[in-house]
JSON list of C-alpha atoms in Angstrom, two decimals:
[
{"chain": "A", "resi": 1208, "resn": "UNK", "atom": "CA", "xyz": [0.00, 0.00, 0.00]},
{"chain": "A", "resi": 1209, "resn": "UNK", "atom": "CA", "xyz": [2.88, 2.40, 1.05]},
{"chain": "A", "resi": 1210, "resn": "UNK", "atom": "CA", "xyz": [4.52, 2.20, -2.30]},
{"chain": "A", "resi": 1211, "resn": "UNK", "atom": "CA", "xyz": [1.11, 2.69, -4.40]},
{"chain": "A", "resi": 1212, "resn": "UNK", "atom": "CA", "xyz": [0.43, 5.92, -2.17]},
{"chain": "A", "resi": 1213, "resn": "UNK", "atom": "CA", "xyz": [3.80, 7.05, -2.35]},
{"chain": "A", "resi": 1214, "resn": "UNK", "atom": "CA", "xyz": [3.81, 6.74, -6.13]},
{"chain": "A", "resi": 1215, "resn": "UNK", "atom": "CA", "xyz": [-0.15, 8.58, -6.27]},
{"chain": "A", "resi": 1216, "resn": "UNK", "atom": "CA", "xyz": [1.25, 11.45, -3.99]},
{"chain": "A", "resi": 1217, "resn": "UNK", "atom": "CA", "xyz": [4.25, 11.52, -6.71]},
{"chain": "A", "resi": 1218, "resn": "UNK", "atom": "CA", "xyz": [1.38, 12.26, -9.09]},
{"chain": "A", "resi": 1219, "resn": "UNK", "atom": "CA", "xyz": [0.71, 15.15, -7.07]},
{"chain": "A", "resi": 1220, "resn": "UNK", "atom": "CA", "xyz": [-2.65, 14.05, -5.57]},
{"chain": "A", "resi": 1221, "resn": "UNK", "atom": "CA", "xyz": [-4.64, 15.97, -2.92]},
{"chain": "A", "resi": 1222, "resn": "UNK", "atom": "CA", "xyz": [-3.48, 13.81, -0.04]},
{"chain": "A", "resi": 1223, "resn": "UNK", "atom": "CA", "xyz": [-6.61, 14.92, 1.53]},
{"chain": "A", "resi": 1224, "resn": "UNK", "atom": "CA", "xyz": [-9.20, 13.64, -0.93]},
{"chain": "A", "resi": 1225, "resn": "UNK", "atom": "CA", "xyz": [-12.36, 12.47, 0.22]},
{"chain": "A", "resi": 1226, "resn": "UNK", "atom": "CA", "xyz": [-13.97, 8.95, -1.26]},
{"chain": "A", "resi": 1227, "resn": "UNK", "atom": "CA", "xyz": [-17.91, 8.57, -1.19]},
{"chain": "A", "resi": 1228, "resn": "UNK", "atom": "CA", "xyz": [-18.13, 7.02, 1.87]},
{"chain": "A", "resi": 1229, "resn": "UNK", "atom": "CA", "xyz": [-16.27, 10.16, 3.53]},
{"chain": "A", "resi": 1230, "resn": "UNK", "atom": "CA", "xyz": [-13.01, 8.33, 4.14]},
{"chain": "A", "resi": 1231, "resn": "UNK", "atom": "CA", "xyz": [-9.77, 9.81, 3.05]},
{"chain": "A", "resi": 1232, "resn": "UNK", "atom": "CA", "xyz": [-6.37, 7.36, 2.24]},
{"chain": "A", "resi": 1233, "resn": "UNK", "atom": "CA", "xyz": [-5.21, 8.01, 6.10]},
{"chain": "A", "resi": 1234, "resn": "UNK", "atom": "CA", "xyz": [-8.36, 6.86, 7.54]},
{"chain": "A", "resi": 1235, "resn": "UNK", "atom": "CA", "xyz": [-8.56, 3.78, 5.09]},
{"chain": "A", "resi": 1236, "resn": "UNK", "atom": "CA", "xyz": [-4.49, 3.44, 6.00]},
{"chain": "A", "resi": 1237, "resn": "UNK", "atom": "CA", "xyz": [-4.97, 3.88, 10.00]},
{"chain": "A", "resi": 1238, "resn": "UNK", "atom": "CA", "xyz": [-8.39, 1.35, 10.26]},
{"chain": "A", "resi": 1239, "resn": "UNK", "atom": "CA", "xyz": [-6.42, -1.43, 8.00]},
{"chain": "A", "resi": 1240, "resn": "UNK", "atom": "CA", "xyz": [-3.24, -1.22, 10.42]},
{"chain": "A", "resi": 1241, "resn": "UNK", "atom": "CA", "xyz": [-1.10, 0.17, 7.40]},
{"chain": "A", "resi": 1242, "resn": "UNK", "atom": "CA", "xyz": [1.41, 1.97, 9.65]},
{"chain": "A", "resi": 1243, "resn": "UNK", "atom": "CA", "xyz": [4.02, 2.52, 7.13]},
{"chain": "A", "resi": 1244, "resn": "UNK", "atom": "CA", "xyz": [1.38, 3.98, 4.98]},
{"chain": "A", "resi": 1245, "resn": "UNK", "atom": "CA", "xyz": [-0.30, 5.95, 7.73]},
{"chain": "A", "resi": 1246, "resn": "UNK", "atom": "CA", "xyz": [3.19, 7.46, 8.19]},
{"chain": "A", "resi": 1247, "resn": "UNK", "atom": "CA", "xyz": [3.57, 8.35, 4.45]},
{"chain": "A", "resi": 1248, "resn": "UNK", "atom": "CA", "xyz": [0.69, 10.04, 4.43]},
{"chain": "A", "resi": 1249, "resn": "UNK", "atom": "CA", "xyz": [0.76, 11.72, 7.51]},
{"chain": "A", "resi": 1250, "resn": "UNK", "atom": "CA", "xyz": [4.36, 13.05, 6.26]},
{"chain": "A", "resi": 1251, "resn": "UNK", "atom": "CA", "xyz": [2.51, 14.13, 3.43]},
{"chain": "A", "resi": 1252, "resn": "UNK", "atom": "CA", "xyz": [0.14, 16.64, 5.05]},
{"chain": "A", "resi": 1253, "resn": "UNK", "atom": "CA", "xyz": [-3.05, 14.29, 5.62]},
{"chain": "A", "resi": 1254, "resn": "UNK", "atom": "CA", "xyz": [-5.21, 16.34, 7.59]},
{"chain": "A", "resi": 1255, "resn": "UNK", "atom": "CA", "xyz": [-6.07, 14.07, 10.83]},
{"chain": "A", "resi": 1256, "resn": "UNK", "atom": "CA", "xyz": [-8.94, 15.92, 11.64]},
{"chain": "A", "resi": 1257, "resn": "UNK", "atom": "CA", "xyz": [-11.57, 14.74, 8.80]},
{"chain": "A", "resi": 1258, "resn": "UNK", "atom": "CA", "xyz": [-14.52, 13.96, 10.15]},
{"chain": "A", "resi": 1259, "resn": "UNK", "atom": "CA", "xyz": [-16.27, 10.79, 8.16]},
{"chain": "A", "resi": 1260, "resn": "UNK", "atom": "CA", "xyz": [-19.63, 12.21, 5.87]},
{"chain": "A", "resi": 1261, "resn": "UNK", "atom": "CA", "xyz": [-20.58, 9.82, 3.41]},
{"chain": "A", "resi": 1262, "resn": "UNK", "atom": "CA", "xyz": [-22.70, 10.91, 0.29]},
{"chain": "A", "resi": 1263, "resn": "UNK", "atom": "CA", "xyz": [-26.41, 10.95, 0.73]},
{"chain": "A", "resi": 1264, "resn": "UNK", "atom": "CA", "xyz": [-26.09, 8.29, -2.30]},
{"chain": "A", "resi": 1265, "resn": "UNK", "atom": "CA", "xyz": [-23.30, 6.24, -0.79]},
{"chain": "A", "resi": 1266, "resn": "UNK", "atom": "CA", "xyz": [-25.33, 5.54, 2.41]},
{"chain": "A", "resi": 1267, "resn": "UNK", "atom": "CA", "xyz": [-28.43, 5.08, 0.69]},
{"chain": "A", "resi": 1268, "resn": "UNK", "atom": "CA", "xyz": [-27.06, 2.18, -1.33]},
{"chain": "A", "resi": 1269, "resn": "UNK", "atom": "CA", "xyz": [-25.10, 0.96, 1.32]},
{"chain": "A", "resi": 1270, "resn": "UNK", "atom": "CA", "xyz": [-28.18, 0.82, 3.38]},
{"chain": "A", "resi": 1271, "resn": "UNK", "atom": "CA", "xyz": [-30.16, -0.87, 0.61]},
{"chain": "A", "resi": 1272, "resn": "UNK", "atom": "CA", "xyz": [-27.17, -3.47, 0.70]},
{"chain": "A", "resi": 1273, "resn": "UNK", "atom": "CA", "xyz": [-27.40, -4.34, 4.15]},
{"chain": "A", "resi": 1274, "resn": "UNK", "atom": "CA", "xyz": [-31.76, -4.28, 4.14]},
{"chain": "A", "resi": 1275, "resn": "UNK", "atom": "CA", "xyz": [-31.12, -6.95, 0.95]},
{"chain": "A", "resi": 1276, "resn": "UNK", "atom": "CA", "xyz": [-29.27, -9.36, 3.65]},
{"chain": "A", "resi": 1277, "resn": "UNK", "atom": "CA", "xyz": [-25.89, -8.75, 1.09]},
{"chain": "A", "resi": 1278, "resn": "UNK", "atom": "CA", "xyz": [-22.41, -10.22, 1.98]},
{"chain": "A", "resi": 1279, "resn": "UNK", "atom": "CA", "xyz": [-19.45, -8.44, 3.07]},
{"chain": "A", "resi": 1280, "resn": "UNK", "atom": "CA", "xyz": [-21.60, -4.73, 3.33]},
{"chain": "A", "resi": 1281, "resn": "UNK", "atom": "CA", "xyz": [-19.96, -2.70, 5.99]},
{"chain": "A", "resi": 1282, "resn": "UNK", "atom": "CA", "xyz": [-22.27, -0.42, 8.19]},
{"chain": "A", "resi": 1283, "resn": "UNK", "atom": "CA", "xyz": [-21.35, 2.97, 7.54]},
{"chain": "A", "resi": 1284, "resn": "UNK", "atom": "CA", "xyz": [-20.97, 5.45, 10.39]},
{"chain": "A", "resi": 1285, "resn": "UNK", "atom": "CA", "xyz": [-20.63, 9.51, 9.80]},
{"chain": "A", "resi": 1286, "resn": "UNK", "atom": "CA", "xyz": [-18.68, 11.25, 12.81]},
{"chain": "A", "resi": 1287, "resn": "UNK", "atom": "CA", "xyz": [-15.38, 9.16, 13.07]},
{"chain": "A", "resi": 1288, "resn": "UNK", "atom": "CA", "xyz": [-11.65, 9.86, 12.64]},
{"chain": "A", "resi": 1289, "resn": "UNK", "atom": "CA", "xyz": [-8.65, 8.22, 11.88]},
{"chain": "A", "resi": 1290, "resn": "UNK", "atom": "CA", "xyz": [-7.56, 8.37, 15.01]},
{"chain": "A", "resi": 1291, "resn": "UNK", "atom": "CA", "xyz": [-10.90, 6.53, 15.94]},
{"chain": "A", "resi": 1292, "resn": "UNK", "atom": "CA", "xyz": [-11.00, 4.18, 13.09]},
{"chain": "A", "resi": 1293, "resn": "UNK", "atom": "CA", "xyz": [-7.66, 2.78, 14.22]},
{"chain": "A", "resi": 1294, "resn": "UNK", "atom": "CA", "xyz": [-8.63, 2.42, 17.75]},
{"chain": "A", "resi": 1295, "resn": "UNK", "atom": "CA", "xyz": [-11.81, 0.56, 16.29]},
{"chain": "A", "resi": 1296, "resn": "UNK", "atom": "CA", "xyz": [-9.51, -1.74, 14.44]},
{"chain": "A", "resi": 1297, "resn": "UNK", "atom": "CA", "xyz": [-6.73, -2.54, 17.11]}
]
């Protein structure tokens, strides 16, 4: 993951670029236990104080998913950190 972010940052990507779900690359990095790659990004500028907002579209769907009984659909949560999903994960 390190070298992949490393090489996207390179590219001159906004470090700080939100997904749909509301996640940015350090809160995806810091919940999966990607230290080296929480550290690259950090190093990088990643703003540590993005709150989680999902897309009124993303949560929608993924609440469809999870109504529909679907496999491997993650509950989505607005209001966390980094810093909190790495505490969630260990």
């Amino acid at each position: 993951h390190t070298e992949v972010v490393e090489l996207l940052l390179q590219q001159k990507l906004d470090v700080n670029d939100i997904a749909k779900s509301g996640g940015t690359a350090l809160m995806f990095a810091a919940g999966g236990g990607f230290n080296a790659t929480v550290d690259a990004l950090l190093a990088s500028g990643a703003d540590v104080d993005v709150v989680v907002k999902g897309e009124e579209e993303y949560k929608t769907r993924v609440a469809q998913e999870v109504l529909q009984g679907k496999e491997g659909v993650e509950s989505h949560k607005d209001g966390l950190t980094a810093l909190m999903l790495a505490a969630q994960s260990g």
